[in-house]
Every structure is written in structure tokens, then in C-alpha cells.
PDB file of C-alpha atoms in Angstrom:
ATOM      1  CA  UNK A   1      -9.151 -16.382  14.308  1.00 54.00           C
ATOM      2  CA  UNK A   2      -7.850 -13.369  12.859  1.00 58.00           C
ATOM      3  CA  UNK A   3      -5.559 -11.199  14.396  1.00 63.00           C
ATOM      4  CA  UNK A   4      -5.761  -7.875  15.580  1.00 58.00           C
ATOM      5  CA  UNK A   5      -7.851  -5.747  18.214  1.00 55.00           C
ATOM      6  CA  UNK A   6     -10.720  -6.807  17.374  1.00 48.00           C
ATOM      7  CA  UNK A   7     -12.818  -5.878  19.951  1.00 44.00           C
ATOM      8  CA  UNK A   8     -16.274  -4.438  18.601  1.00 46.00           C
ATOM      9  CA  UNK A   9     -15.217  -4.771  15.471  1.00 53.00           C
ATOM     10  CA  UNK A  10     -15.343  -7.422  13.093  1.00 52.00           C
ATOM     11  CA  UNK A  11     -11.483  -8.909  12.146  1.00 51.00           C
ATOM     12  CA  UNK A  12     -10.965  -9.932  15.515  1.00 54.00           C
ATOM     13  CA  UNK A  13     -14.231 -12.228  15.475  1.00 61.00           C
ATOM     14  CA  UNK A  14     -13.633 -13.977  12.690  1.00 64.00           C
ATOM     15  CA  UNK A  15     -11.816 -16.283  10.969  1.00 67.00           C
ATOM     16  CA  UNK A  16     -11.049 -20.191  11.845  1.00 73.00           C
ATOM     17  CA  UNK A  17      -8.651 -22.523  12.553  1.00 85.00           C
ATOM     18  CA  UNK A  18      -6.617 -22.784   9.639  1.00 87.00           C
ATOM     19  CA  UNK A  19      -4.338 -25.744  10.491  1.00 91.00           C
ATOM     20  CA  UNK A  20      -7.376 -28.181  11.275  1.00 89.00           C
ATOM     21  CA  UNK A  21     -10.343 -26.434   9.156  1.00 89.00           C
ATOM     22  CA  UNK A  22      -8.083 -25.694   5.982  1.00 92.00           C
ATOM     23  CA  UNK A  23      -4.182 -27.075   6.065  1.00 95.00           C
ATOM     24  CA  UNK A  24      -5.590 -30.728   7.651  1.00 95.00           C
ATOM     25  CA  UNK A  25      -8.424 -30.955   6.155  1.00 94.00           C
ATOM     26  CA  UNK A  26      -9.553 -33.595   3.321  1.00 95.00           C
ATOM     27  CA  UNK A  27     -12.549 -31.278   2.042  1.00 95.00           C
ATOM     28  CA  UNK A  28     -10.481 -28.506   1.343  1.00 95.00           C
ATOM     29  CA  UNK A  29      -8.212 -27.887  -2.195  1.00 96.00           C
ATOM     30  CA  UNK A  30      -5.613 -25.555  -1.671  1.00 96.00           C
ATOM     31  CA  UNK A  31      -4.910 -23.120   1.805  1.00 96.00           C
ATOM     32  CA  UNK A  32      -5.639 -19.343   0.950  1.00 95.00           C
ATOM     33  CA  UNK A  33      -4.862 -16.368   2.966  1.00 94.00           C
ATOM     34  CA  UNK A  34      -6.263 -12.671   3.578  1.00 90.00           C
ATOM     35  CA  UNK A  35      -3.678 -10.197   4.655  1.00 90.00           C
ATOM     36  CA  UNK A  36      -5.761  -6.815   5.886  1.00 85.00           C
ATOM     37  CA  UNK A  37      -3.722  -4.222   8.268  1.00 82.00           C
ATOM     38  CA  UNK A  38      -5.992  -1.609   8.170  1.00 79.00           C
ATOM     39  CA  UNK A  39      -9.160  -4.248   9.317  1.00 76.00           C
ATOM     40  CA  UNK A  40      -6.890  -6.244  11.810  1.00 77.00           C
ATOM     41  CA  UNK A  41      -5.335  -2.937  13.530  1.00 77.00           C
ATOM     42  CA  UNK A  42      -2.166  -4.163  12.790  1.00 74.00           C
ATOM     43  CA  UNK A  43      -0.341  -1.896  10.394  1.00 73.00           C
ATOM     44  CA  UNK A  44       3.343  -2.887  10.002  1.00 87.00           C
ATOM     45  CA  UNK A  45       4.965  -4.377   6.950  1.00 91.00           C
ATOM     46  CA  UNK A  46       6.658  -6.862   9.448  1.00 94.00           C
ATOM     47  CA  UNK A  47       3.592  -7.915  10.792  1.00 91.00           C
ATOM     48  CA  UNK A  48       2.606  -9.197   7.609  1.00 93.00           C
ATOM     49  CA  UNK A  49       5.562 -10.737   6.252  1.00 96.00           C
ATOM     50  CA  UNK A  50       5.337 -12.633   9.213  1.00 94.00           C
ATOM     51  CA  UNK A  51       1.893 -13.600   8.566  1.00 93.00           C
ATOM     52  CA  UNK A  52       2.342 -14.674   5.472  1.00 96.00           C
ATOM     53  CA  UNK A  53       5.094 -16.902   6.540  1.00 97.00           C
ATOM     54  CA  UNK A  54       3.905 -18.435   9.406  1.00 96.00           C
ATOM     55  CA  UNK A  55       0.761 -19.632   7.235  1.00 96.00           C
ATOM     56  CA  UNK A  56       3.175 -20.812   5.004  1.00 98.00           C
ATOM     57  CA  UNK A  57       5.006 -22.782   7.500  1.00 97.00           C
ATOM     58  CA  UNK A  58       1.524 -24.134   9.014  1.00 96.00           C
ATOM     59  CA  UNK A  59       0.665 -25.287   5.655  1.00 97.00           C
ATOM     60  CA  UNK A  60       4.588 -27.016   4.653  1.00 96.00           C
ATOM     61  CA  UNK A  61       3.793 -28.228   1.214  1.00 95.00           C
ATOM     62  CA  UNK A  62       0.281 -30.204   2.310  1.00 96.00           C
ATOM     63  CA  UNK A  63      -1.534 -28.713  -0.493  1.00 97.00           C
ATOM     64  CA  UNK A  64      -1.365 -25.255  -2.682  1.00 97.00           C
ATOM     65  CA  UNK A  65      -1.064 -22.463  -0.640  1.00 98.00           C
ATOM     66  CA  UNK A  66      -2.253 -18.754  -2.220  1.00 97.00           C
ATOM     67  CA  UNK A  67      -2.126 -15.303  -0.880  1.00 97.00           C
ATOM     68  CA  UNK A  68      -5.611 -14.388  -2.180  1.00 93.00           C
ATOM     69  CA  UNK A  69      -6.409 -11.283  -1.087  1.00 90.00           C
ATOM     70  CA  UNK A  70      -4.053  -8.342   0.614  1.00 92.00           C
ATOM     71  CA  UNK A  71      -4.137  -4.872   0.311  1.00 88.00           C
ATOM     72  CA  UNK A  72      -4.596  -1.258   2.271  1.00 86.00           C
ATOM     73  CA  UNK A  73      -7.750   1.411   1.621  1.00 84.00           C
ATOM     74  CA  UNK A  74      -6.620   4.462  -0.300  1.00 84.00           C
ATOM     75  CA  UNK A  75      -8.468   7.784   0.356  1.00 80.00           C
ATOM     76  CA  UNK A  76     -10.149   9.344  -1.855  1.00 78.00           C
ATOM     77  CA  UNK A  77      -9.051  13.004  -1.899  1.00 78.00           C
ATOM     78  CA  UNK A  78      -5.917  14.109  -3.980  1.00 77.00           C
ATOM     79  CA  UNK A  79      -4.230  14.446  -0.730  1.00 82.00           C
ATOM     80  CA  UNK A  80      -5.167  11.111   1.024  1.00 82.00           C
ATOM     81  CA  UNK A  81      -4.006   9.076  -1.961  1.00 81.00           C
ATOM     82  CA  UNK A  82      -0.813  10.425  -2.499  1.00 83.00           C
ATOM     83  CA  UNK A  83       0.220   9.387   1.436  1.00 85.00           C
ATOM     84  CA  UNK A  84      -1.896   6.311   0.840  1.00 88.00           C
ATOM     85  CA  UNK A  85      -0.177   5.277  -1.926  1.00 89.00           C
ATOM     86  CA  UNK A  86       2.879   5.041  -0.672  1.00 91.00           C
ATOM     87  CA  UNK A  87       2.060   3.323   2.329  1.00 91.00           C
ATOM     88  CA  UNK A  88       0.152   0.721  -0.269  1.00 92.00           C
ATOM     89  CA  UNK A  89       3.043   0.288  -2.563  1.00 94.00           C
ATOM     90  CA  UNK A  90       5.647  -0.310   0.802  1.00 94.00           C
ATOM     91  CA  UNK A  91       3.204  -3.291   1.744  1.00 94.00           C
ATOM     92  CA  UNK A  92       2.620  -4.406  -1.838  1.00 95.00           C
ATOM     93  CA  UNK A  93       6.510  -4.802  -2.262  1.00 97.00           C
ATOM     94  CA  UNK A  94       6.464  -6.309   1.343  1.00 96.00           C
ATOM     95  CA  UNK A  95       3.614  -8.735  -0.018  1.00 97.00           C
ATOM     96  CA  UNK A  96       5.501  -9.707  -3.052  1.00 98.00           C
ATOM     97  CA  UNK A  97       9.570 -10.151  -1.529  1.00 98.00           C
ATOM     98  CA  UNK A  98       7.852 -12.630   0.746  1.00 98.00           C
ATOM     99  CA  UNK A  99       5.869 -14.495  -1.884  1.00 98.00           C
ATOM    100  CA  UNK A 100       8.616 -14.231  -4.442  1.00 98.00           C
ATOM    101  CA  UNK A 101      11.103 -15.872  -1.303  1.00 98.00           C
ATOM    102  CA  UNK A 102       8.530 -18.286  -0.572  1.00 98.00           C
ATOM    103  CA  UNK A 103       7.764 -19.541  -4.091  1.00 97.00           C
ATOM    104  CA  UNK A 104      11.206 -19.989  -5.013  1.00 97.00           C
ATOM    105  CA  UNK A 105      11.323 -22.474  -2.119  1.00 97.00           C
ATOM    106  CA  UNK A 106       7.727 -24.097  -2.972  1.00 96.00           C
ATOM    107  CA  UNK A 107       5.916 -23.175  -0.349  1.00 97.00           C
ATOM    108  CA  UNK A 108       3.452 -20.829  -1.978  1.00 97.00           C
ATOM    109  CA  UNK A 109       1.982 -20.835  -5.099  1.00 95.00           C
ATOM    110  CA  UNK A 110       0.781 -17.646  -6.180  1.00 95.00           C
ATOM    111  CA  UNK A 111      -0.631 -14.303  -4.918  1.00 96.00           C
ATOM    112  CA  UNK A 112      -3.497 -11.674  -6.032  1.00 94.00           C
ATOM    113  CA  UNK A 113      -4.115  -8.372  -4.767  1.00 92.00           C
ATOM    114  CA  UNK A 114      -7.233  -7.134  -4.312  1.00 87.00           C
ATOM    115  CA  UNK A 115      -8.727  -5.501  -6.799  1.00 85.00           C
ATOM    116  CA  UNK A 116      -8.339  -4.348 -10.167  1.00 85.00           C
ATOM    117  CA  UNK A 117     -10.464  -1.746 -11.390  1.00 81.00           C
ATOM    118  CA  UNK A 118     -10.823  -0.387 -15.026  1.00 74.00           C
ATOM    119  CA  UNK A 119     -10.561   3.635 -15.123  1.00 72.00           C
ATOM    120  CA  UNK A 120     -13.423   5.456 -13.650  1.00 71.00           C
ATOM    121  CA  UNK A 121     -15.407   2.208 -12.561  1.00 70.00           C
ATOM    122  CA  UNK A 122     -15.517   1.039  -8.769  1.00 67.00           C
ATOM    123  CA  UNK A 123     -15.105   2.533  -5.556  1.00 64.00           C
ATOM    124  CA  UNK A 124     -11.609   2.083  -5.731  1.00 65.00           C
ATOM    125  CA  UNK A 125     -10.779   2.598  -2.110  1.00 75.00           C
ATOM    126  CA  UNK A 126      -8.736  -1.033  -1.921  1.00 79.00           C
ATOM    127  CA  UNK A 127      -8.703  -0.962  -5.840  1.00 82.00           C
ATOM    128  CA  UNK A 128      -5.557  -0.794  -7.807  1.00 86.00           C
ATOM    129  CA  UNK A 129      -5.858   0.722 -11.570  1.00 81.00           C
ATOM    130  CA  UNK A 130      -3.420   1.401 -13.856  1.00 80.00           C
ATOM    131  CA  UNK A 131      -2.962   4.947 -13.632  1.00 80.00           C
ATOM    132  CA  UNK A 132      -1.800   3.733  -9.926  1.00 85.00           C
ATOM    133  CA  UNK A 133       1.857   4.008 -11.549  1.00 87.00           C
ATOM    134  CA  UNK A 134       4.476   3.025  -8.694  1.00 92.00           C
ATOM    135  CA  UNK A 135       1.810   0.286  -7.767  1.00 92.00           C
ATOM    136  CA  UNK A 136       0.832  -1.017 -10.885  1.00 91.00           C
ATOM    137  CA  UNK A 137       4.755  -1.800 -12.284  1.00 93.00           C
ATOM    138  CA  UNK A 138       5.210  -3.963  -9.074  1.00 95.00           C
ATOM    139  CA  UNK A 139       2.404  -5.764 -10.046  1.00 94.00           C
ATOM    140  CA  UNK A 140       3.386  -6.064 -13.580  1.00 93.00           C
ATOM    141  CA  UNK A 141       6.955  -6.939 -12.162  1.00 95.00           C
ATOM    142  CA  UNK A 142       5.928  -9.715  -9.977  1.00 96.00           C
ATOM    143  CA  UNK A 143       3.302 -11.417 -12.560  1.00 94.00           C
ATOM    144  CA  UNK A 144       6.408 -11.670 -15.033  1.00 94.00           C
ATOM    145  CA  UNK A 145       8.918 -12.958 -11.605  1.00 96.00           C
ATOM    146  CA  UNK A 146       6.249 -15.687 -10.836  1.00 95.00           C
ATOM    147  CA  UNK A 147       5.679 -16.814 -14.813  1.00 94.00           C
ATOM    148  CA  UNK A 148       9.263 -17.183 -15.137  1.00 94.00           C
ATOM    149  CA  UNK A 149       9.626 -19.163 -12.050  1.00 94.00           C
ATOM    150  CA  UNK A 150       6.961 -21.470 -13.109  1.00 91.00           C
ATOM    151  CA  UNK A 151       8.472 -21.833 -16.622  1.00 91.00           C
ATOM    152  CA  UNK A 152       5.464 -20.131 -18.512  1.00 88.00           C
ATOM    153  CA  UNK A 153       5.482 -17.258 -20.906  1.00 83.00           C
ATOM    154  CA  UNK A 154       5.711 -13.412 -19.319  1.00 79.00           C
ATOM    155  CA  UNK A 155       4.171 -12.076 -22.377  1.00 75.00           C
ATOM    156  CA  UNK A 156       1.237 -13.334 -24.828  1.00 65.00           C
ATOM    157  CA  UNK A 157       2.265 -12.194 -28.534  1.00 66.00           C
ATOM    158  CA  UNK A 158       0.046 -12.441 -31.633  1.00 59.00           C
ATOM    159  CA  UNK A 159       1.137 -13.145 -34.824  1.00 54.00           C
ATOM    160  CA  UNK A 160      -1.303 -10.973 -37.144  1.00 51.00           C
ATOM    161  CA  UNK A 161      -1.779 -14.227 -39.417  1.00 50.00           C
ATOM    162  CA  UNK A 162      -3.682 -15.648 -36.472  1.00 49.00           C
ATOM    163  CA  UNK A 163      -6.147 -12.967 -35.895  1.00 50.00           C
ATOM    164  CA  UNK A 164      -9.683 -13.501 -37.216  1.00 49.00           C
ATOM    165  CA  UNK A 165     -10.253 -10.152 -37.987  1.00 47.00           C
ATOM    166  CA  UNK A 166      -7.588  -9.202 -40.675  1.00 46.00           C
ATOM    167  CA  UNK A 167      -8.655 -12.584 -42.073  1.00 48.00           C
ATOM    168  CA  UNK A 168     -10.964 -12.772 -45.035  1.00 48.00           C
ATOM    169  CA  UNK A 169     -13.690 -15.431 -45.652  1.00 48.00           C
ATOM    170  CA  UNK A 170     -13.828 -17.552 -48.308  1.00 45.00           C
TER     171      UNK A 170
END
């Protein structure tokens, strides 16, 4: 189940087991986590560093293990994001020490916020977009942390003889 109040509302209603219906289980790939304070009525950063862990710990190296989704609603007045923001980027960079800690000891494999939207499109109130500044570098930060750790490139150049469109056909 998930944590939290719960009560009337959702969060606390739903969920599973996620040592025998995920970690244990044959039919399932990989072991993926949600991470929502403001749904589960449990807003602290520590909460969900040690969230994340425990899961991790549950799940020990039996199969991939992904922080899929985590993030915190942002207002939608001037005034609302600016607090919001904040409190978003303190549990982003809460979100990404503990993946960054866990992947350097293999026990998780990746993580994605939730949700990326292009300028002026989307509701945006869990959204992230690029004009999100203080937000967006940690994201571009820990992308480029997590490539290097697994060895793979932290940029994608391209050499202007390979593009199609500067070449001419014959």
C-alpha cells in the first residue's frame, strides 16, 4: 500500500505489495517506484529519501529497479510558484543525491521526473519546463552524473558532414 493518511482519499488505498507482486515476482521486468508527498500527506525530504531506499533495499539487486515518477504540484499564480519552486527543487535534489548514492552502489538504475512540458503546452502543475531554471540544471546535471556512471556519452554532437540536409543529391 502506499503510505500516507489516506483516509478518504485515494494514496492511502492504493498501491500493492511490492516485495511479492513486483520484487518476487517472475511476471514482472524491472521494480519501479512513485514518490508523491503532496498525494501521500507526507511532505518531508527525509521521508522520501527513505522511501526510495527502503524500496531499494526490498528489491537488493533482484531485477532493475527505477524511480519512475516523483515530483510536487506547483501553483499556478506568480506567487505560488516561486514558493513552490523551491520546495520542488529541495525534493528534486533530495530525489537525485539518493539515486546518484544508490546507483553508484547498483542498486538503482535510473530515475525520471514527472513531466516535461514544452513552453506554453500542458497544465504544468507537476510539469517541469525549461524556463523552470534552478530545476531544470539539476535535471540536466543528473542526466550527465548517471551517463557518465554508466559509461555512455553526456552529450550527442553532429558532425555537419552527417546531416542530410546540407547534403546534396546526386
Amino acid at each position: 500500500m502506499n503510505p500516507g493518511k489516506g483516509g478518504g482519499r485515494w494514496a492511502g488505498r492504493e498501491g500493492q505489495d511490492f516485495l511479492s507482486q513486483v520484487v518476487e515476482s517472475s511476471c514482472v521486468d524491472y521494480a519501479g517506484i512513485h514518490v508523491w508527498p503532496d498525494a501521500w500527506d507526507v511532505e518531508t525530504p527525509e521521508f522520501q529519501k527513505q522511501f526510495i531506499l527502503n524500496r531499494a533495499k526490498l528489491v537488493n539487486g533482484k531485477k532493475p529497479f527505477v524511480l519512475e515518477e516523483f515530483g510536487i504540484i506547483v501553483g499556478k499564480s506568480p506567487e505560488e510558484r516561486k514558493e513552490d519552486m523551491k520546495k520542488r527543487d529541495m525534493y528534486f535534489k533530495n530525489a537525485f543525491e539518493t539515486t546518484e548514492k544508490l546507483a553508484k552502489e547498483n542498486k538503482i538504475s535510473g530515475s525520471m521526473f514527472w513531466h516535461f512540458y514544452d513552453e506554453n503546452v500542458g497544465p504544468g502543475r507537476f510539469g517541469v519546463r525549461t524556463s523552470d531554471a534552478s530545476t531544470w540544471k539539476m535535471i540536466e546535471n543528473h542526466a550527465k552524473f548517471m551517463a557518465r556512471l554508466s559509461g555512455l556519452q553526456t552529450s550527442c554532437p553532429v558532425a555537419a558532414e552527417n546531416d542530410v540536409s546540407t547534403q546534396s543529391s546526386s
